[in-house]
Short mmCIF file of C-alpha atoms and ligand atoms in Angstrom, two decimals:
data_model
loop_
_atom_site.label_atom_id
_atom_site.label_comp_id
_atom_site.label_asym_id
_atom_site.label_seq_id
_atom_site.Cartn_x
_atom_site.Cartn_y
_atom_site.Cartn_z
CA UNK A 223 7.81 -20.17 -1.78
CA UNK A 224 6.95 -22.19 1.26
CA UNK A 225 3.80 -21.76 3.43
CA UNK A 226 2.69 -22.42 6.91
CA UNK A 227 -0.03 -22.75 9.33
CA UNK A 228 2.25 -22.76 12.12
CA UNK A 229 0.50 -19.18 14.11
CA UNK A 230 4.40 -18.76 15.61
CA UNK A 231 6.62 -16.66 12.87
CA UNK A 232 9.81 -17.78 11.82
CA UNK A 233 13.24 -16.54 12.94
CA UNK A 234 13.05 -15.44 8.66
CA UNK A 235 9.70 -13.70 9.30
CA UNK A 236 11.11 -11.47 11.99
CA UNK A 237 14.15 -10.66 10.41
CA UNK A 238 11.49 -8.78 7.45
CA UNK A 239 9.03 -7.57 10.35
CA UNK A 240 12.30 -5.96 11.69
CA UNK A 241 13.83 -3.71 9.02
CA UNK A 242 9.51 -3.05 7.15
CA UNK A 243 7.12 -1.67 9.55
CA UNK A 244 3.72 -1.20 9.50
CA UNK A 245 1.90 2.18 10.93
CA UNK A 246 0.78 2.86 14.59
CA UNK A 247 -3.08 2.14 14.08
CA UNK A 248 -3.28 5.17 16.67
CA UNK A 249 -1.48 7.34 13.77
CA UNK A 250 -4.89 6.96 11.68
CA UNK A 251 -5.73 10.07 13.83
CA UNK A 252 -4.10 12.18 10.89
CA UNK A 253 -5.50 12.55 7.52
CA UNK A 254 -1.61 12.53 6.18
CA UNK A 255 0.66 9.92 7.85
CA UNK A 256 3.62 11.62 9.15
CA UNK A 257 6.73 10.75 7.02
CA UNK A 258 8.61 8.46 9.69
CA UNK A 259 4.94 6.79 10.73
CA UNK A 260 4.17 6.08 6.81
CA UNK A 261 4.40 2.18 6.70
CA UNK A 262 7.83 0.51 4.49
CA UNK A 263 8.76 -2.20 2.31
CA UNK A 264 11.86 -2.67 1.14
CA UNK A 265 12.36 -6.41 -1.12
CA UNK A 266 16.62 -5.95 -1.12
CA UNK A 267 18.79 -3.48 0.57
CA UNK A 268 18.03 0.72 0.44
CA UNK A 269 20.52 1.45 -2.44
CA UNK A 270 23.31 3.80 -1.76
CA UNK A 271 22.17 7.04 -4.93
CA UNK A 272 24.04 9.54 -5.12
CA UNK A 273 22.05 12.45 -6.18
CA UNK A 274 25.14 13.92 -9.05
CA UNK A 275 25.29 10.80 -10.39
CA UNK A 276 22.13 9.84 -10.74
CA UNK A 277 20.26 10.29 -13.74
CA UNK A 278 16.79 8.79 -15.13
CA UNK A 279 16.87 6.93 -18.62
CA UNK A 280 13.42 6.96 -20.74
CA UNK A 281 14.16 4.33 -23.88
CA UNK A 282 12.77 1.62 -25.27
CA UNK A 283 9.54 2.29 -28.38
CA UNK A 284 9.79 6.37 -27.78
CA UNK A 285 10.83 8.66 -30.84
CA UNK A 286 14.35 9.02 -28.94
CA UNK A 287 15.76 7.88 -25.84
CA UNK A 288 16.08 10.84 -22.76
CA UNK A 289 18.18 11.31 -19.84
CA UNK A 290 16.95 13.56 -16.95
CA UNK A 291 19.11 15.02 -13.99
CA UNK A 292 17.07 15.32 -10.83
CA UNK A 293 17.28 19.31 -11.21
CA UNK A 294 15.85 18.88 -14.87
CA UNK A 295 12.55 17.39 -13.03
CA UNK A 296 12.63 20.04 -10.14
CA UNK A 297 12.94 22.56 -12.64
CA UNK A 298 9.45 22.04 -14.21
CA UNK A 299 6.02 22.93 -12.66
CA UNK A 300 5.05 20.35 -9.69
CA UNK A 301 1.70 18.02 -9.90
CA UNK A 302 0.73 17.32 -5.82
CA UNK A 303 -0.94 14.45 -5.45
CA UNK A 304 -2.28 13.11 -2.01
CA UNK A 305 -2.91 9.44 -1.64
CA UNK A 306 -3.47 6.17 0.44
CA UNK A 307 -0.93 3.31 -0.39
CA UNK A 308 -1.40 0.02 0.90
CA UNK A 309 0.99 -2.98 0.75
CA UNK A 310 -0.55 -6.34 -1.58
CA UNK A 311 0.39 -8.23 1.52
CA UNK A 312 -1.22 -6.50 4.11
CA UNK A 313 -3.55 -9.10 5.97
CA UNK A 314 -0.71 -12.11 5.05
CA UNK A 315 -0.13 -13.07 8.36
CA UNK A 316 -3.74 -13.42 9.69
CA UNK A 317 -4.48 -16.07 7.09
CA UNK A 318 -4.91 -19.51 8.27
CA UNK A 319 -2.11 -20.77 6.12
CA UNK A 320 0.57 -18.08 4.89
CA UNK A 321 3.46 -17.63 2.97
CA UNK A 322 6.62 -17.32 4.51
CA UNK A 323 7.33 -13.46 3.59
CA UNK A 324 6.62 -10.58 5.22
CA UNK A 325 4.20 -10.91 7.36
CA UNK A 326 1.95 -8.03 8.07
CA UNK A 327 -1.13 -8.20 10.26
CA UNK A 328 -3.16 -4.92 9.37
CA UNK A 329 -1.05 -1.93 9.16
CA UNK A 330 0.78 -2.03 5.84
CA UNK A 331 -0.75 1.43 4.80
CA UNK A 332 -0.22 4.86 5.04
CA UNK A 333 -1.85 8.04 3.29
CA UNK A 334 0.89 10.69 1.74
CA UNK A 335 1.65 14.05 -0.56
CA UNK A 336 3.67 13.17 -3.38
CA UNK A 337 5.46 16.38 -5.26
CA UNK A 338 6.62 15.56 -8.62
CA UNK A 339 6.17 15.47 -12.49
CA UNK A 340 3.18 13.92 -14.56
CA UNK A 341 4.46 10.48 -15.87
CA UNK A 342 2.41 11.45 -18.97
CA UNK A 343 4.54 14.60 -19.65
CA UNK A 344 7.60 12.89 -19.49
CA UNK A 345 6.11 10.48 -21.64
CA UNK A 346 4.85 12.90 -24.01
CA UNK A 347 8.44 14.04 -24.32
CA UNK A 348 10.13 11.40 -25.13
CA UNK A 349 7.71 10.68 -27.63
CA UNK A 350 5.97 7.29 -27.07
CA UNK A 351 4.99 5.00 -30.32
CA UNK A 352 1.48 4.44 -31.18
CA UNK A 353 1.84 0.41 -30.73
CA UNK A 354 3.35 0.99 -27.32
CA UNK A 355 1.40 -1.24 -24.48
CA UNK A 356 3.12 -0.76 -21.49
CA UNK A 357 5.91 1.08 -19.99
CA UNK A 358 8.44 -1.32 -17.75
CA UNK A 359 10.28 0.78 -14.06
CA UNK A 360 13.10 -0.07 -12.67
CA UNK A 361 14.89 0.60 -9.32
CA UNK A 362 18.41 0.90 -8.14
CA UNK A 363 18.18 -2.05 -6.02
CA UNK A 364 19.27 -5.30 -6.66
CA UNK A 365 18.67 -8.74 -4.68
CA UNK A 366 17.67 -12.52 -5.36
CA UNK A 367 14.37 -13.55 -5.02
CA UNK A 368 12.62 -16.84 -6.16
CA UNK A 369 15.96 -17.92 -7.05
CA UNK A 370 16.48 -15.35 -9.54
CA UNK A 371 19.17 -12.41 -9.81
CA UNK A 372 16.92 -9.56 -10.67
CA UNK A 373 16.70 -5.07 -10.36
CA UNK A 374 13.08 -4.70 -8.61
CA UNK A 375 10.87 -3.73 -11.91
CA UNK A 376 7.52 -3.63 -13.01
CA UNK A 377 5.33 -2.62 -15.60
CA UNK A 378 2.30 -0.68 -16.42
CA UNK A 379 -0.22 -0.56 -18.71
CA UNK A 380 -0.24 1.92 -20.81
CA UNK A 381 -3.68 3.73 -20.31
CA UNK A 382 -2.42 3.94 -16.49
CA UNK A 383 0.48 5.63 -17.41
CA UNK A 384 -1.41 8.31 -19.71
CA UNK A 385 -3.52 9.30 -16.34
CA UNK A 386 -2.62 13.07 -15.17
CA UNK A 387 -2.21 11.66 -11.35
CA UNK A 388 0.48 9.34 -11.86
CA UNK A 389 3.42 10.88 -10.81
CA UNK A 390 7.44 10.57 -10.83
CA UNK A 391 7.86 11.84 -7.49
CA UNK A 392 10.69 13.60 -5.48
CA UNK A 393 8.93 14.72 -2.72
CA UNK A 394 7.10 13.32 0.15
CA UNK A 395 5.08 15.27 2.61
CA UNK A 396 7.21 18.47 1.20
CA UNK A 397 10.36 16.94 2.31
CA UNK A 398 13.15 15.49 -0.28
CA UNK A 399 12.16 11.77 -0.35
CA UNK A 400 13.72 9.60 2.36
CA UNK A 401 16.09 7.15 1.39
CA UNK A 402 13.75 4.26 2.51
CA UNK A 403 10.86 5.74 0.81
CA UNK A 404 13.00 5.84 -3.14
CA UNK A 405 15.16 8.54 -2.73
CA UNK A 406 15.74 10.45 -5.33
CA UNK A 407 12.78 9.73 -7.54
CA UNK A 408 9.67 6.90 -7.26
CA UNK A 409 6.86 6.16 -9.23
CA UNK A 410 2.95 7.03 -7.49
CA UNK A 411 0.23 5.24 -9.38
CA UNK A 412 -2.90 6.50 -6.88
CA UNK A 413 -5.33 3.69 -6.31
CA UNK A 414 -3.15 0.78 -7.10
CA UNK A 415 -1.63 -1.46 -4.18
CA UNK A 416 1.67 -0.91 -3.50
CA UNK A 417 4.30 -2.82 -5.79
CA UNK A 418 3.52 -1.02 -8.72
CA UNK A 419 5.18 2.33 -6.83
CA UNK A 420 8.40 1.57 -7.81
CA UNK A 421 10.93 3.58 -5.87
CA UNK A 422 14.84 4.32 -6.56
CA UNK A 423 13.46 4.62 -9.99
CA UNK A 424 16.29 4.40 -12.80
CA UNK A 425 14.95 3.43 -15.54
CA UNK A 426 11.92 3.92 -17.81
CA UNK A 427 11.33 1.53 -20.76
CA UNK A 428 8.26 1.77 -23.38
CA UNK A 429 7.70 -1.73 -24.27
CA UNK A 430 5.72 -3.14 -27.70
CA UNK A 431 5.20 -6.18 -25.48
CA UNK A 432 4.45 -7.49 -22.06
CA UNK A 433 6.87 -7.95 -19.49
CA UNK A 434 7.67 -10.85 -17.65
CA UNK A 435 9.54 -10.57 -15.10
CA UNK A 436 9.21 -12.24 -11.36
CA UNK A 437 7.66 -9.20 -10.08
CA UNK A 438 5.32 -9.07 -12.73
CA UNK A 439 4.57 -13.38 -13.90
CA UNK A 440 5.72 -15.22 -10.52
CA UNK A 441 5.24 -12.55 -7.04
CA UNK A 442 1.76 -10.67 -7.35
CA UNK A 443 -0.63 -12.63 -8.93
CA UNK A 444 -3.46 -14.38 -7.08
CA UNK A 445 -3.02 -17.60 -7.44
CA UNK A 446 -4.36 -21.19 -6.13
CA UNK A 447 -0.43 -23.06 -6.06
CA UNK A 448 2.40 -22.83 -6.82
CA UNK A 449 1.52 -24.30 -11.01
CA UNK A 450 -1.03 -21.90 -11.24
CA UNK A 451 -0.10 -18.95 -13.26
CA UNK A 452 -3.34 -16.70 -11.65
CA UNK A 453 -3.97 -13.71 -12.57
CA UNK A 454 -2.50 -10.19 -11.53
CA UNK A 455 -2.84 -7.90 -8.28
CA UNK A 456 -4.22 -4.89 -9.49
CA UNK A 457 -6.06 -2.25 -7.67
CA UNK A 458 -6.53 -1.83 -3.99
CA UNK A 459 -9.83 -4.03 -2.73
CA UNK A 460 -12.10 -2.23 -0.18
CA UNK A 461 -10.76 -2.04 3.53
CA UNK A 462 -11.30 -0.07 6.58
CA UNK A 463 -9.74 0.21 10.22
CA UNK A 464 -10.23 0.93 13.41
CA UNK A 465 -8.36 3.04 15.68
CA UNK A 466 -8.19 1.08 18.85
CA UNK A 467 -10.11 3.08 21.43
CA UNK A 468 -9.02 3.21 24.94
CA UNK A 469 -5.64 1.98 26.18
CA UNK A 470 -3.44 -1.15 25.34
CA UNK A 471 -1.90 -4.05 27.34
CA UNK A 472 2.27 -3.55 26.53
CA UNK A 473 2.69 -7.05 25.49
CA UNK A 474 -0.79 -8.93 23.87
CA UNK A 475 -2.20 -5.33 23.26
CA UNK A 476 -5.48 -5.99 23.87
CA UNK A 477 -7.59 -2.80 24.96
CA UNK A 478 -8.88 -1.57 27.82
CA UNK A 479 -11.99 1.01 28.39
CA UNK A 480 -14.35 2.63 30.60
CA UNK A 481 -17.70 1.74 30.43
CA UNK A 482 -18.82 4.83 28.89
CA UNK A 483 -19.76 6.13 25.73
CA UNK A 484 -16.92 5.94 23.57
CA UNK A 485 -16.47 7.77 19.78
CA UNK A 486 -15.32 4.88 17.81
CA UNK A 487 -13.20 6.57 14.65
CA UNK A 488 -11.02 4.96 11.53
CA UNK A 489 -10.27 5.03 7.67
CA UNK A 490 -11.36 3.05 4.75
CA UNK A 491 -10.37 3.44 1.34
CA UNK A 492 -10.79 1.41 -2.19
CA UNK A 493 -8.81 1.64 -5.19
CA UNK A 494 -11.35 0.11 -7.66
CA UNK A 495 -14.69 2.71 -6.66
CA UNK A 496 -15.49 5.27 -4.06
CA UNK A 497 -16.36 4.30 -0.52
CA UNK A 498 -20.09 3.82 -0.53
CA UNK A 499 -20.04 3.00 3.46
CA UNK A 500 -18.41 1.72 6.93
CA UNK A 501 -20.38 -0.51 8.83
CA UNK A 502 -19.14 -1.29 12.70
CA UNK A 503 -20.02 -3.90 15.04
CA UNK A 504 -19.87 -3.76 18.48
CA UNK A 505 -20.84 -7.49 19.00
CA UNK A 506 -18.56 -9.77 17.07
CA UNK A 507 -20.40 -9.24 14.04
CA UNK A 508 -24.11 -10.27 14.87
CA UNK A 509 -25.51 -6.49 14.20
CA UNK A 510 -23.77 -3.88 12.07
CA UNK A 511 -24.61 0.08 11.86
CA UNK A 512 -23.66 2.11 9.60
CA UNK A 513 -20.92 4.92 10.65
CA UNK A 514 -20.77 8.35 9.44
CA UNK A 515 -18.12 9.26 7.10
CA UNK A 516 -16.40 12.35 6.82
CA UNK A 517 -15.73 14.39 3.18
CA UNK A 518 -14.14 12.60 0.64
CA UNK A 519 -11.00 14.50 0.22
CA UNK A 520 -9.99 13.09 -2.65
CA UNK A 521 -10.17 9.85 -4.74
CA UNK A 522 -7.70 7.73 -3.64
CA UNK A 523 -7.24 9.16 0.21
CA UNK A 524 -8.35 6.78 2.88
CA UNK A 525 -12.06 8.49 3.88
CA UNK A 526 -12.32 9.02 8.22
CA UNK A 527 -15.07 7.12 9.81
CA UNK A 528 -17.32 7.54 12.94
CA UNK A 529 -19.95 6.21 14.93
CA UNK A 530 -20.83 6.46 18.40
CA UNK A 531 -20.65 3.55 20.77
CA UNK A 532 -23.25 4.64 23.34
CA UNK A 533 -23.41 1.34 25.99
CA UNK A 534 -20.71 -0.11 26.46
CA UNK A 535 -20.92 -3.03 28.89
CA UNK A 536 -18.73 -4.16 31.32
CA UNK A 537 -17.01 -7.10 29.80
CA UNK A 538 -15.52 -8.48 26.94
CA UNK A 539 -16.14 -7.69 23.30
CA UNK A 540 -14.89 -7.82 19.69
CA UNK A 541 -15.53 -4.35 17.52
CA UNK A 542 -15.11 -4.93 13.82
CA UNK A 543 -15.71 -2.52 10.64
CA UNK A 544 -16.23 -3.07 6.84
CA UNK A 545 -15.90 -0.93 3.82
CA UNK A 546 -18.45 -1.25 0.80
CA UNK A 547 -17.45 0.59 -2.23
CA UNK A 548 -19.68 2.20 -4.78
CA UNK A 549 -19.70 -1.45 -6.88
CA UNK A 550 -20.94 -2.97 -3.84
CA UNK A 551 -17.83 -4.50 -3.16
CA UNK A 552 -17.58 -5.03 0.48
CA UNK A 553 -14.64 -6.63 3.24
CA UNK A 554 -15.11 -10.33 3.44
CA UNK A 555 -15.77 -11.87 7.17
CA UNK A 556 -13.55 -14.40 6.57
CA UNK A 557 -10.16 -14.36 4.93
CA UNK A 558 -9.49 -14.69 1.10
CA UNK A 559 -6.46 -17.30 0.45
CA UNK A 560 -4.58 -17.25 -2.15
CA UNK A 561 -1.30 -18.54 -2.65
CA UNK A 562 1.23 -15.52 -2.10
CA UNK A 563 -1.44 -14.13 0.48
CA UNK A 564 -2.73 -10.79 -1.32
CA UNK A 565 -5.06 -8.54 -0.31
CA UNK A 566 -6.64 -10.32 2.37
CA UNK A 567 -9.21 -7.41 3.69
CA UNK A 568 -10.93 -9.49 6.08
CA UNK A 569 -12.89 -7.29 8.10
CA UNK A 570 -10.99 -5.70 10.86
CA UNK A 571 -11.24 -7.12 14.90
CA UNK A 572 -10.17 -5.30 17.92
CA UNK A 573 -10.82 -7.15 21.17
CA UNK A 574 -11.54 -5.23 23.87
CA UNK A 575 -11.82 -5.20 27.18
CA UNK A 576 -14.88 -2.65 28.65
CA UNK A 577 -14.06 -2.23 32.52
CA UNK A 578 -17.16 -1.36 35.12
N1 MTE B 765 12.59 -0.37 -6.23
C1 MTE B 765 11.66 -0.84 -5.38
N2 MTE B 765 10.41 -0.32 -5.39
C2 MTE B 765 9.47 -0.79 -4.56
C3 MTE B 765 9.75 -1.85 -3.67
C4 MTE B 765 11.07 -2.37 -3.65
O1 MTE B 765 11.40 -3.26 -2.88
N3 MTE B 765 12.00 -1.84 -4.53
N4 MTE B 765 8.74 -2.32 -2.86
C5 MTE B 765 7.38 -2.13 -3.39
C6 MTE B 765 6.34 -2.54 -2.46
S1 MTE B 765 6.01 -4.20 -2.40
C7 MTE B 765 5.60 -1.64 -1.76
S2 MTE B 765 4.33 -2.15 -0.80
C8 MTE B 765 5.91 -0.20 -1.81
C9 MTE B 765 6.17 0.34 -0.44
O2 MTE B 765 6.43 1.71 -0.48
P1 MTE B 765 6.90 2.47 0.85
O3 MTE B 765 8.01 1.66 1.46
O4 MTE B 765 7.33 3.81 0.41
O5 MTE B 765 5.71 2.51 1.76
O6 MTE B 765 7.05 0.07 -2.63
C10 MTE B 765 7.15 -0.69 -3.78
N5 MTE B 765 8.25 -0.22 -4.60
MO1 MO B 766 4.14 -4.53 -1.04
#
């Protein structure tokens, strides 16, 4: 993998940015991110499943292996589950010196109703062994990554899997899944960062022993270089955003406002412990306050913030928020490197422009 601290993306970088988008930060408005608005990441190609053909395979250390059909899975009672998902990468491109991969700024996130079955129940069916660990998923798609011919797959540990809110999912927001979004069935593990969500799901193996594969040894870990083996990405860290208030300049979008009191809104959200609070600055970080949040919907949806900016004075300025979670984890100021550029929740800037 080769870095850069070259601020100018490549021609390679582009080509990513291009076909996996982030969210409109004005689309943090909704509590559920319409389906279309709901940021993407795609590693290969968007395989071509045919629903008919398509089946789901359960093997590996279970009492015997089980096919499903897509109407076996419709069939049963649906589990809803509503949560925020965030890309590993989100924050890449704002480090200093990145990877050369997709490079999102802030807006690799997006907060969704998954309709499916319990991963446990399906599970429970097959019959798992008592000296299973983990359970390894695999997609339809194929590509070459690091080199190496490979399905996308990763595993989960095995506790994770037993949880009643992870889900094999065929719906989104009430609608079929889209193709992009792992059409006809995906994995939703609420609170973990995106990867593990595999989508185009084929395949689901109960392994006696840990995996290894590149999406699980080489590609999300953090890690110092390239020799160190790190350890894994996990969890989603603490992060919040703003909504940029007023209205944006087409090309640098920087925003422009009255000078007027202005209701400064966003989201924050944490996979590893509630959100404990939001603070906002209005002054490039030398005072904070604390915003009000709104209800906790539930535990792994992004949580609306508020707080009322009262003076705003003519002139330039940089507004910034930070989540602190119940462990007293809270947004860095300044970005956390690591190697393949994961989770980077540096707190979040919006320059703005106040106008007299
Ligand atoms: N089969 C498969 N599953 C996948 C991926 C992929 O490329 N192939 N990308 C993963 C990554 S890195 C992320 S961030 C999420 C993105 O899900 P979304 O595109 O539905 O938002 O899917 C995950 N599941
Ligand atoms: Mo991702």
């Amino acid at each position: 993998m080769a870095t850069t601290t070259d601020p100018a993306i490549t021609r390679d970088e582009l080509q990513l940015a291009t076909r996996n988008h982030g969210f409109p930060l004005e689309i943090l408005r909704h509590d559920i991110t319409p389906i279309g608005l709901h940021y993407l990441l795609v590693h290969y190609d968007i395989p071509d499943v045919h629903p008919d053909a398509w089946s789901l395979e359960v093997r590996g250390a279970v009492h015997e292996p089980v096919f499903f059909g897509l109407e076996d899975l419709r069939r049963r009672p649906p589990t809803r589950v509503t949560t925020t998902m965030e890309c590993a990468g989100n924050g890449r491109a704002l480090l200093g010196e990145r990877p050369i991969s997709q490079p999102w700024l802030v807006e690799a996130v997006g907060t969704a109703t998954w309709t499916g079955v319990r991963l446990a129940d399906v599970l429970d069916e097959a019959g798992v062994s008592d000296d299973a660990i983990e359970v390894l998923f695999t997609g339809a798609d194929r590509g070459v990554e690091g080199g190496e011919a490979q399905s996308y797959a990763r595993a989960l540990p095995i506790a994770e899997c037993r949880r009643g809110d992870v889900l094999l999912a065929y719906e989104m927001n009430g609608m079929p899944l889209p193709p992009q979004h792992g059409f006809p069935l995906r994995l939703v593990v609420p609170g973990w960062y995106g990867m593990t969500n595999v989508k185009w799901l084929t395949s689901i193996a109960v392994l006696r022993e840990p995996y290894h594969g590149y999406q699980q040894d080489t590609a999300y870990r953090f890690r110092s270089g390239p020799d160190d083996p790190g350890r894994p990405v996990s969890r989603m860290e603490p992060r919040s955003l703003m909504l940029p208030p007023g209205v944006p300049d087409f090309l640098t979008r920087r925003r422009f406002l009255r000078s007027e009191p202005v209701e400064l809104t966003g989201r924050a959200w944490s996979g590893q412990s509630p959100i404990a609070s939001v603070e906002v600055s209005t002054d490039g970080g030398a005072t904070w306050a604390r915003a009000d949040l709104g209800p906790e919907r539930s535990r792994y949806e992004w949580r609306r913030w508020t707080m009322r900016w009262n003076k705003p004075e003519p002139g330039e300025h940089t507004l910034m928020c930070r989540a602190v979670d119940a462990l007293g984890h809270a947004q860095p100021t300044d970005e956390s490197w690591n190697y393949g550029g994961y989770a980077n929740t540096m707190v979040h800037r919006v320059p703005v422009t106040v106008t007299a």
